[in-house]
Amino acid sequence: MRDSAAPEREIRPPSRVNAALIRTAGRAAAVFQRWPWYWKVLAIWALARLFSFAVLLAVAAQQGLNPWGWAGTPSYLQFIGAWDSEWYQRIFAGGYPGEIPRDATGRAQENQWAFYALFPAVVRALAAVTGLGWEILAPLAATAAGFAAALMMYRLFVLRASSAAALWGVLFVAVSPVSPILQIPYAESLNLLLLSASLYLLVTRRYLAAVPVVLLMCLSRPVGVAFALMMGILFLRRWMLRKQAAFPRAEVLQMGILTAASGIGALAWPALAWACTGDMRSYTDTETAWRGDTLLLFQPWIVEAERLFGSVMGPVALLILLALTAACLLSEPVRRLGVEMQVWCAAYVLYLLAFLNPLTSTFRLLLPLFPLGLALASLSGSRAYRTAVALAFLVLQIVWVAWLWRWTPLPGGGDYPP
């Protein structure tokens, strides 16, 4: 009768090459652990940006006919200078129009007022000092702002989590599917720096120090409405709970000043556009020029849901999306972020639902929800889980660049915007 026991498999020692790789990896990990936190953060961010650089170069090599007139394979700087980078370059070179361009029916045409002034102003200041041009300085400024944002994010994350979890949170943001935008001449990296600094000062209750940072943030990207909403909610919450938790008069005044400054900052860019053009609706009309209609709160989400899933299933799909979003924002990992970051994420989601026309650019506009990177890292302490998430993000990063940054003309003309 044959023995049913399976024969023992011979366990072979690792080859010399594998053993050497294991030893090298172990030494590198040991050295990394001894580094101060800022070197760890900068190393993580640098490796992520190198990966994005390689992805952008590889996809650029596949770029065919395009509206930018590149002859042959575009260079890295040419490739990242496409899309909205062109609008920022126009602002850098010539500023904003004195009146809103309109067609024969009075509808606003696409123009520079849709893009906030801080990023091109920073690049112009650097050009005045260095004598270099937009093509060099804009990517350098965007990339440098991204490195500074990484340091600020870690300081914010470590207020609510361990150092290891904070590093993983920064890593998830660094390799997120839309993270190549953080080295492209867009305002996203500068806004991320100012937003993370604003949240850090808010969490540490340095309200007056946050005022100038918030005002600058409101001139970098349209996040001021969401920030003002968050501040209003937090102020009312502190006031209503003042009997359970002390709310000293000095703190009431300082938090009130920051709340008021946030509201002023939220209105600053539309007011500036009005003052410069004499047209009260210059900013809102310009923003809606890309969608081809007027500003109607929440409606674009309903229209897009019905277009994708039909008049019956569209609203159902939208309700499911809202339910999943609410469940995420109320989950334990998000609650562990602290009330400030939790309310920020909720306020920004509400802002997107109210004002955004959901297109492929929605993926990029989710970047201000970066605190969810820490929540994702806190979901499990398993290294296998965290590594799998990071690898999935790297793959999706390739998908985002190849699908949206690369120009691929649609049958009806144009392409999906990144």
CSV table of C-alpha atoms in Angstrom, one decimal:
chain,number,residue,atom,x,y,z
A,1,MET,CA,0.0,0.0,0.0
A,2,ARG,CA,1.4,3.4,-1.0
A,3,ASP,CA,2.3,5.8,1.8
A,4,SER,CA,-0.2,8.7,1.7
A,5,ALA,CA,2.2,11.0,3.4
A,6,ALA,CA,3.6,13.6,1.1
A,7,PRO,CA,7.4,13.5,0.7
A,8,GLU,CA,9.3,16.3,2.4
A,9,ARG,CA,10.4,19.0,0.0
A,10,GLU,CA,14.0,19.9,0.2
A,11,ILE,CA,14.5,23.4,1.4
A,12,ARG,CA,17.2,25.1,-0.6
A,13,PRO,CA,19.1,28.0,0.8
A,14,PRO,CA,18.8,31.2,-1.1
A,15,SER,CA,21.2,31.8,-3.9
A,16,ARG,CA,24.2,34.1,-3.4
A,17,VAL,CA,22.5,36.8,-5.5
A,18,ASN,CA,19.3,36.6,-3.5
A,19,ALA,CA,21.1,36.5,-0.2
A,20,ALA,CA,23.1,39.5,-1.2
A,21,LEU,CA,19.9,41.4,-2.2
A,22,ILE,CA,18.3,40.5,1.2
A,23,ARG,CA,21.3,41.7,3.1
A,24,THR,CA,21.5,44.9,1.1
A,25,ALA,CA,17.8,45.6,1.6
A,26,GLY,CA,18.1,44.9,5.3
A,27,ARG,CA,21.1,47.3,5.6
A,28,ALA,CA,19.2,50.0,3.7
A,29,ALA,CA,16.1,49.6,5.9
A,30,ALA,CA,18.3,49.8,9.0
A,31,VAL,CA,20.0,53.0,7.7
A,32,PHE,CA,16.6,54.5,6.7
A,33,GLN,CA,15.2,53.9,10.3
A,34,ARG,CA,18.1,55.9,11.7
A,35,TRP,CA,17.4,58.9,9.6
A,36,PRO,CA,15.6,61.9,11.1
A,37,TRP,CA,12.0,62.3,10.0
A,38,TYR,CA,12.6,65.0,7.5
A,39,TRP,CA,15.1,62.9,5.5
A,40,LYS,CA,12.7,60.0,5.5
A,41,VAL,CA,9.9,62.2,4.1
A,42,LEU,CA,12.1,63.8,1.5
A,43,ALA,CA,13.5,60.4,0.4
A,44,ILE,CA,10.0,58.9,0.0
A,45,TRP,CA,8.8,61.9,-1.9
A,46,ALA,CA,11.9,62.0,-4.2
A,47,LEU,CA,11.5,58.3,-5.1
A,48,ALA,CA,7.9,58.9,-5.9
A,49,ARG,CA,8.7,61.9,-8.1
A,50,LEU,CA,11.4,59.8,-9.9
A,51,PHE,CA,8.8,57.2,-10.6
A,52,SER,CA,6.3,59.8,-11.9
A,53,PHE,CA,9.2,61.3,-14.0
A,54,ALA,CA,9.8,57.9,-15.6
A,55,VAL,CA,6.1,57.3,-16.3
A,56,LEU,CA,5.7,60.7,-17.9
A,57,LEU,CA,8.7,60.1,-20.1
A,58,ALA,CA,7.5,56.7,-21.1
A,59,VAL,CA,4.0,58.0,-22.0
A,60,ALA,CA,5.5,61.0,-23.8
A,61,ALA,CA,7.3,58.6,-26.1
A,62,GLN,CA,3.9,57.3,-27.2
A,63,GLN,CA,2.4,60.7,-27.9
A,64,GLY,CA,1.2,61.1,-31.5
A,65,LEU,CA,-0.6,63.9,-33.2
A,66,ASN,CA,-1.6,66.6,-30.7
A,67,PRO,CA,-3.0,70.2,-30.6
A,68,TRP,CA,0.4,71.5,-29.3
A,69,GLY,CA,2.2,70.8,-32.5
A,70,TRP,CA,5.0,68.8,-31.1
A,71,ALA,CA,7.2,67.3,-33.9
A,72,GLY,CA,8.1,63.8,-32.9
A,73,THR,CA,8.4,62.7,-29.3
A,74,PRO,CA,8.0,65.7,-26.9
A,75,SER,CA,10.6,66.3,-24.3
A,76,TYR,CA,9.7,65.9,-20.6
A,77,LEU,CA,9.4,69.7,-20.2
A,78,GLN,CA,7.2,70.0,-23.4
A,79,PHE,CA,5.0,67.1,-22.2
A,80,ILE,CA,4.3,68.5,-18.8
A,81,GLY,CA,3.7,72.0,-20.2
A,82,ALA,CA,0.4,70.9,-21.8
A,83,TRP,CA,-3.2,71.3,-20.8
A,84,ASP,CA,-3.8,73.9,-18.1
A,85,SER,CA,-0.1,74.6,-17.8
A,86,GLU,CA,-0.6,76.7,-20.9
A,87,TRP,CA,-3.1,78.9,-19.1
A,88,TYR,CA,-0.8,79.5,-16.2
A,89,GLN,CA,2.0,80.4,-18.7
A,90,ARG,CA,-0.3,83.0,-20.4
A,91,ILE,CA,-0.9,84.6,-17.0
A,92,PHE,CA,2.9,84.5,-16.3
A,93,ALA,CA,3.6,86.2,-19.6
A,94,GLY,CA,0.7,88.6,-19.9
A,95,GLY,CA,-1.6,88.7,-16.9
A,96,TYR,CA,-5.4,88.7,-17.1
A,97,PRO,CA,-7.7,90.2,-19.6
A,98,GLY,CA,-9.3,93.5,-18.7
A,99,GLU,CA,-12.7,92.2,-19.8
A,100,ILE,CA,-14.3,88.8,-20.2
A,101,PRO,CA,-14.3,87.6,-23.8
A,102,ARG,CA,-17.8,86.7,-24.9
A,103,ASP,CA,-19.4,85.3,-28.0
A,104,ALA,CA,-22.2,86.8,-30.0
A,105,THR,CA,-24.8,85.4,-27.6
A,106,GLY,CA,-23.0,86.9,-24.6
A,107,ARG,CA,-21.7,83.6,-23.3
A,108,ALA,CA,-18.2,83.9,-21.6
A,109,GLN,CA,-15.4,82.2,-23.5
A,110,GLU,CA,-12.5,80.3,-21.8
A,111,ASN,CA,-10.0,82.7,-20.4
A,112,GLN,CA,-7.3,83.2,-17.7
A,113,TRP,CA,-9.7,84.3,-14.9
A,114,ALA,CA,-10.5,80.6,-14.2
A,115,PHE,CA,-6.9,80.2,-12.9
A,116,TYR,CA,-5.8,81.7,-9.7
A,117,ALA,CA,-2.8,84.1,-9.6
A,118,LEU,CA,-0.5,82.9,-6.8
A,119,PHE,CA,1.4,80.2,-8.7
A,120,PRO,CA,2.2,82.2,-11.8
A,121,ALA,CA,3.1,85.2,-9.5
A,122,VAL,CA,5.6,83.0,-7.6
A,123,VAL,CA,7.2,81.9,-10.9
A,124,ARG,CA,7.3,85.5,-12.1
A,125,ALA,CA,9.1,86.5,-8.9
A,126,LEU,CA,11.6,83.7,-9.4
A,127,ALA,CA,12.1,84.8,-13.0
A,128,ALA,CA,12.9,88.3,-11.9
A,129,VAL,CA,15.6,87.0,-9.5
A,130,THR,CA,17.1,84.3,-11.8
A,131,GLY,CA,16.5,85.6,-15.3
A,132,LEU,CA,15.2,82.1,-16.3
A,133,GLY,CA,12.0,81.4,-18.1
A,134,TRP,CA,8.7,79.7,-17.5
A,135,GLU,CA,9.7,76.4,-19.0
A,136,ILE,CA,12.4,75.8,-16.4
A,137,LEU,CA,11.1,77.7,-13.4
A,138,ALA,CA,7.5,76.5,-13.4
A,139,PRO,CA,8.3,72.8,-13.1
A,140,LEU,CA,11.0,73.6,-10.5
A,141,ALA,CA,8.6,75.7,-8.4
A,142,ALA,CA,5.8,73.1,-8.6
A,143,THR,CA,8.2,70.3,-7.6
A,144,ALA,CA,9.8,72.2,-4.8
A,145,ALA,CA,6.4,73.1,-3.4
A,146,GLY,CA,5.5,69.4,-3.5
A,147,PHE,CA,8.6,68.6,-1.4
A,148,ALA,CA,7.7,71.3,1.1
A,149,ALA,CA,4.1,70.0,1.2
A,150,ALA,CA,5.3,66.5,2.0
A,151,LEU,CA,7.2,67.9,5.1
A,152,MET,CA,4.1,69.8,6.2
A,153,MET,CA,1.8,66.8,5.7
A,154,TYR,CA,4.0,64.7,7.9
A,155,ARG,CA,3.9,67.3,10.7
A,156,LEU,CA,0.1,67.4,10.4
A,157,PHE,CA,-0.2,63.6,10.3
A,158,VAL,CA,2.0,62.9,13.2
A,159,LEU,CA,-0.3,65.0,15.4
A,160,ARG,CA,-2.9,62.2,15.0
A,161,ALA,CA,-0.9,59.1,14.4
A,162,SER,CA,2.4,57.3,15.0
A,163,SER,CA,5.5,58.3,13.0
A,164,ALA,CA,5.3,55.0,11.0
A,165,ALA,CA,1.6,55.6,10.1
A,166,ALA,CA,2.3,59.2,9.2
A,167,LEU,CA,5.1,58.2,6.9
A,168,TRP,CA,2.8,55.7,5.2
A,169,GLY,CA,0.2,58.4,4.9
A,170,VAL,CA,2.7,60.7,3.1
A,171,LEU,CA,3.7,57.8,0.9
A,172,PHE,CA,0.1,57.1,-0.2
A,173,VAL,CA,-0.2,60.8,-1.2
A,174,ALA,CA,3.2,60.7,-2.9
A,175,VAL,CA,2.3,57.8,-5.1
A,176,SER,CA,-1.5,58.4,-5.5
A,177,PRO,CA,-2.8,58.0,-9.0
A,178,VAL,CA,-2.9,61.8,-9.7
A,179,SER,CA,0.4,62.6,-7.9
A,180,PRO,CA,2.3,63.4,-11.2
A,181,ILE,CA,0.4,66.7,-11.1
A,182,LEU,CA,2.7,67.6,-8.1
A,183,GLN,CA,5.6,68.1,-10.4
A,184,ILE,CA,3.7,69.6,-13.4
A,185,PRO,CA,3.3,73.4,-13.8
A,186,TYR,CA,-0.1,73.4,-12.1
A,187,ALA,CA,-1.0,75.1,-8.8
A,188,GLU,CA,-1.8,71.8,-7.1
A,189,SER,CA,1.5,71.4,-5.2
A,190,LEU,CA,1.5,75.0,-3.9
A,191,ASN,CA,-2.1,74.7,-2.8
A,192,LEU,CA,-1.3,71.4,-1.1
A,193,LEU,CA,1.5,73.1,0.8
A,194,LEU,CA,-0.7,76.0,1.9
A,195,LEU,CA,-3.7,73.7,2.8
A,196,SER,CA,-1.6,71.3,4.9
A,197,ALA,CA,0.0,74.3,6.7
A,198,SER,CA,-3.4,75.8,7.3
A,199,LEU,CA,-4.8,72.6,8.7
A,200,TYR,CA,-1.7,72.1,10.9
A,201,LEU,CA,-2.0,75.6,12.4
A,202,LEU,CA,-5.8,75.0,12.9
A,203,VAL,CA,-5.2,71.7,14.7
A,204,THR,CA,-2.6,73.2,16.9
A,205,ARG,CA,-4.9,76.2,17.6
A,206,ARG,CA,-2.6,78.9,16.2
A,207,TYR,CA,-5.5,80.7,14.6
A,208,LEU,CA,-3.9,84.1,14.1
A,209,ALA,CA,-0.8,82.6,12.5
A,210,ALA,CA,-3.1,80.7,10.1
A,211,VAL,CA,-4.8,83.8,8.8
A,212,PRO,CA,-2.1,84.9,6.2
A,213,VAL,CA,-1.6,81.3,5.2
A,214,VAL,CA,-5.3,80.8,4.5
A,215,LEU,CA,-5.5,84.0,2.6
A,216,LEU,CA,-2.6,82.9,0.4
A,217,MET,CA,-4.2,79.5,0.0
A,218,CYS,CA,-7.4,81.1,-1.3
A,219,LEU,CA,-5.3,82.8,-4.0
A,220,SER,CA,-3.8,79.5,-5.2
A,221,ARG,CA,-6.8,77.2,-5.9
A,222,PRO,CA,-10.6,77.4,-5.4
A,223,VAL,CA,-10.7,75.7,-2.0
A,224,GLY,CA,-11.6,78.8,0.0
A,225,VAL,CA,-15.4,78.1,0.1
A,226,ALA,CA,-14.8,74.7,1.6
A,227,PHE,CA,-12.3,76.0,4.1
A,228,ALA,CA,-14.7,78.8,5.2
A,229,LEU,CA,-17.5,76.2,5.5
A,230,MET,CA,-15.3,74.0,7.7
A,231,MET,CA,-14.3,77.0,9.9
A,232,GLY,CA,-17.9,77.9,10.4
A,233,ILE,CA,-18.9,74.4,11.4
A,234,LEU,CA,-15.9,74.1,13.8
A,235,PHE,CA,-16.6,77.5,15.4
A,236,LEU,CA,-20.3,76.6,15.9
A,237,ARG,CA,-19.3,73.2,17.3
A,238,ARG,CA,-16.9,74.7,19.8
A,239,TRP,CA,-19.5,77.3,20.9
A,240,MET,CA,-22.2,74.7,21.4
A,241,LEU,CA,-19.9,72.5,23.4
A,242,ARG,CA,-18.4,75.3,25.5
A,243,LYS,CA,-20.0,74.0,28.7
A,244,GLN,CA,-18.4,70.6,28.3
A,245,ALA,CA,-15.0,71.9,27.0
A,246,ALA,CA,-13.7,75.4,27.9
A,247,PHE,CA,-13.8,77.9,25.0
A,248,PRO,CA,-11.9,80.9,26.5
A,249,ARG,CA,-12.8,84.4,25.3
A,250,ALA,CA,-9.4,84.9,23.7
A,251,GLU,CA,-9.8,81.7,21.7
A,252,VAL,CA,-13.3,82.7,20.7
A,253,LEU,CA,-11.9,86.0,19.3
A,254,GLN,CA,-9.0,84.3,17.5
A,255,MET,CA,-11.0,81.5,16.0
A,256,GLY,CA,-13.7,84.0,15.0
A,257,ILE,CA,-11.0,86.1,13.2
A,258,LEU,CA,-9.8,83.1,11.3
A,259,THR,CA,-13.4,82.1,10.4
A,260,ALA,CA,-14.1,85.6,9.1
A,261,ALA,CA,-10.7,85.7,7.2
A,262,SER,CA,-11.6,82.4,5.6
A,263,GLY,CA,-14.9,83.8,4.4
A,264,ILE,CA,-13.1,86.9,3.0
A,265,GLY,CA,-10.5,84.7,1.3
A,266,ALA,CA,-13.2,82.5,-0.3
A,267,LEU,CA,-14.7,85.6,-1.9
A,268,ALA,CA,-11.4,87.3,-2.7
A,269,TRP,CA,-10.8,85.9,-6.2
A,270,PRO,CA,-14.3,86.5,-7.6
A,271,ALA,CA,-14.3,90.0,-6.1
A,272,LEU,CA,-10.9,90.7,-7.6
A,273,ALA,CA,-12.1,89.5,-11.0
A,274,TRP,CA,-15.1,91.8,-10.7
A,275,ALA,CA,-12.9,94.7,-9.7
A,276,CYS,CA,-10.6,94.2,-12.6
A,277,THR,CA,-13.2,93.6,-15.3
A,278,GLY,CA,-16.1,95.6,-14.0
A,279,ASP,CA,-18.2,92.4,-14.5
A,280,MET,CA,-19.8,91.0,-11.3
A,281,ARG,CA,-20.2,87.6,-12.8
A,282,SER,CA,-16.8,87.5,-14.5
A,283,TYR,CA,-15.4,84.6,-12.4
A,284,THR,CA,-18.5,82.4,-12.3
A,285,ASP,CA,-19.2,82.9,-16.0
A,286,THR,CA,-15.6,82.0,-16.8
A,287,GLU,CA,-15.7,78.9,-14.7
A,288,THR,CA,-18.8,77.6,-16.4
A,289,ALA,CA,-17.4,78.4,-19.9
A,290,TRP,CA,-15.7,75.0,-19.9
A,291,ARG,CA,-19.0,73.2,-19.3
A,292,GLY,CA,-21.0,75.3,-21.7
A,293,ASP,CA,-23.8,76.3,-19.3
A,294,THR,CA,-24.6,78.4,-16.3
A,295,LEU,CA,-23.8,77.7,-12.7
A,296,LEU,CA,-26.5,75.5,-11.1
A,297,LEU,CA,-25.7,74.0,-7.8
A,298,PHE,CA,-25.6,70.2,-7.6
A,299,GLN,CA,-27.4,69.7,-10.9
A,300,PRO,CA,-24.3,68.6,-13.0
A,301,TRP,CA,-23.9,65.5,-10.8
A,302,ILE,CA,-27.6,64.5,-11.5
A,303,VAL,CA,-27.2,65.2,-15.3
A,304,GLU,CA,-24.0,63.2,-15.5
A,305,ALA,CA,-25.4,60.3,-13.5
A,306,GLU,CA,-28.4,60.1,-15.8
A,307,ARG,CA,-26.1,60.3,-18.9
A,308,LEU,CA,-24.0,57.4,-17.7
A,309,PHE,CA,-26.7,55.2,-16.1
A,310,GLY,CA,-30.0,56.3,-17.5
A,311,SER,CA,-32.9,58.4,-16.0
A,312,VAL,CA,-33.9,55.6,-13.5
A,313,MET,CA,-30.6,54.1,-12.4
A,314,GLY,CA,-28.7,57.4,-12.6
A,315,PRO,CA,-30.2,58.9,-9.4
A,316,VAL,CA,-29.9,55.5,-7.7
A,317,ALA,CA,-26.2,55.3,-8.6
A,318,LEU,CA,-25.7,58.9,-7.3
A,319,LEU,CA,-27.4,58.0,-4.0
A,320,ILE,CA,-25.2,54.9,-3.7
A,321,LEU,CA,-22.1,57.1,-4.3
A,322,LEU,CA,-23.3,59.6,-1.6
A,323,ALA,CA,-24.0,56.8,0.9
A,324,LEU,CA,-20.5,55.3,0.3
A,325,THR,CA,-18.9,58.7,0.7
A,326,ALA,CA,-20.8,59.3,3.9
A,327,ALA,CA,-19.8,55.9,5.3
A,328,CYS,CA,-16.2,56.7,4.5
A,329,LEU,CA,-16.2,60.1,6.2
A,330,LEU,CA,-17.9,58.6,9.3
A,331,SER,CA,-15.7,55.5,9.5
A,332,GLU,CA,-13.4,54.9,12.4
A,333,PRO,CA,-10.1,55.6,10.5
A,334,VAL,CA,-11.4,59.0,9.4
A,335,ARG,CA,-12.7,59.8,12.9
A,336,ARG,CA,-9.2,59.1,14.2
A,337,LEU,CA,-7.9,62.0,12.0
A,338,GLY,CA,-9.5,64.4,14.5
A,339,VAL,CA,-12.6,66.6,14.0
A,340,GLU,CA,-10.7,69.3,12.1
A,341,MET,CA,-9.5,67.0,9.3
A,342,GLN,CA,-12.7,65.0,9.3
A,343,VAL,CA,-14.8,68.2,8.9
A,344,TRP,CA,-12.4,69.5,6.2
A,345,CYS,CA,-12.9,66.4,4.1
A,346,ALA,CA,-16.7,66.6,4.5
A,347,ALA,CA,-16.8,70.3,3.7
A,348,TYR,CA,-14.6,69.8,0.6
A,349,VAL,CA,-16.8,66.9,-0.6
A,350,LEU,CA,-19.9,69.1,-0.2
A,351,TYR,CA,-18.1,71.9,-2.2
A,352,LEU,CA,-17.4,69.5,-5.0
A,353,LEU,CA,-21.0,68.3,-5.0
A,354,ALA,CA,-22.3,71.8,-5.1
A,355,PHE,CA,-20.0,73.4,-7.7
A,356,LEU,CA,-18.1,70.8,-9.7
A,357,ASN,CA,-19.1,69.6,-13.1
A,358,PRO,CA,-18.0,65.9,-12.8
A,359,LEU,CA,-15.6,65.1,-15.6
A,360,THR,CA,-12.3,63.2,-15.8
A,361,SER,CA,-10.6,66.2,-14.1
A,362,THR,CA,-12.6,65.2,-10.9
A,363,PHE,CA,-9.8,62.7,-10.1
A,364,ARG,CA,-7.2,65.5,-9.8
A,365,LEU,CA,-9.6,67.7,-7.9
A,366,LEU,CA,-9.8,65.0,-5.1
A,367,LEU,CA,-6.2,65.8,-4.1
A,368,PRO,CA,-7.2,68.2,-1.3
A,369,LEU,CA,-8.7,65.2,0.4
A,370,PHE,CA,-5.1,64.2,1.2
A,371,PRO,CA,-5.9,63.5,4.9
A,372,LEU,CA,-7.6,60.3,3.8
A,373,GLY,CA,-4.2,59.0,2.9
A,374,LEU,CA,-3.5,58.8,6.6
A,375,ALA,CA,-6.9,57.2,7.2
A,376,LEU,CA,-6.0,54.6,4.6
A,377,ALA,CA,-2.7,53.9,6.3
A,378,SER,CA,-4.4,53.6,9.6
A,379,LEU,CA,-6.9,51.1,8.3
A,380,SER,CA,-4.4,48.3,9.0
A,381,GLY,CA,-0.9,48.1,10.3
A,382,SER,CA,-0.1,45.2,8.1
A,383,ARG,CA,3.0,45.9,6.0
A,384,ALA,CA,1.6,43.6,3.3
A,385,TYR,CA,-1.7,45.6,3.1
A,386,ARG,CA,0.2,49.0,3.0
A,387,THR,CA,2.6,47.7,0.3
A,388,ALA,CA,-0.3,46.4,-1.8
A,389,VAL,CA,-2.1,49.8,-1.6
A,390,ALA,CA,1.1,51.6,-2.6
A,391,LEU,CA,1.7,49.2,-5.6
A,392,ALA,CA,-1.9,49.6,-6.7
A,393,PHE,CA,-1.5,53.4,-6.6
A,394,LEU,CA,1.6,53.1,-8.7
A,395,VAL,CA,-0.2,51.1,-11.3
A,396,LEU,CA,-3.2,53.6,-11.3
A,397,GLN,CA,-0.7,56.4,-11.7
A,398,ILE,CA,0.4,54.8,-15.0
A,399,VAL,CA,-3.2,54.5,-16.0
A,400,TRP,CA,-3.9,58.2,-15.2
A,401,VAL,CA,-1.0,59.5,-17.2
A,402,ALA,CA,-1.5,57.2,-20.2
A,403,TRP,CA,-5.3,57.8,-20.2
A,404,LEU,CA,-5.7,61.5,-19.4
A,405,TRP,CA,-2.4,63.4,-19.7
A,406,ARG,CA,-1.6,61.8,-23.1
A,407,TRP,CA,-3.6,63.4,-25.8
A,408,THR,CA,-5.8,60.9,-27.5
A,409,PRO,CA,-8.4,62.5,-29.8
A,410,LEU,CA,-12.0,61.3,-29.3
A,411,PRO,CA,-14.2,60.4,-32.3
A,412,GLY,CA,-16.1,63.7,-31.9
A,413,GLY,CA,-13.0,65.8,-31.4
A,414,GLY,CA,-11.1,66.9,-28.4
A,415,ASP,CA,-10.0,64.7,-25.5
A,416,TYR,CA,-10.8,64.0,-21.9
A,417,PRO,CA,-9.1,66.6,-19.6
A,418,PRO,CA,-6.8,65.5,-16.9
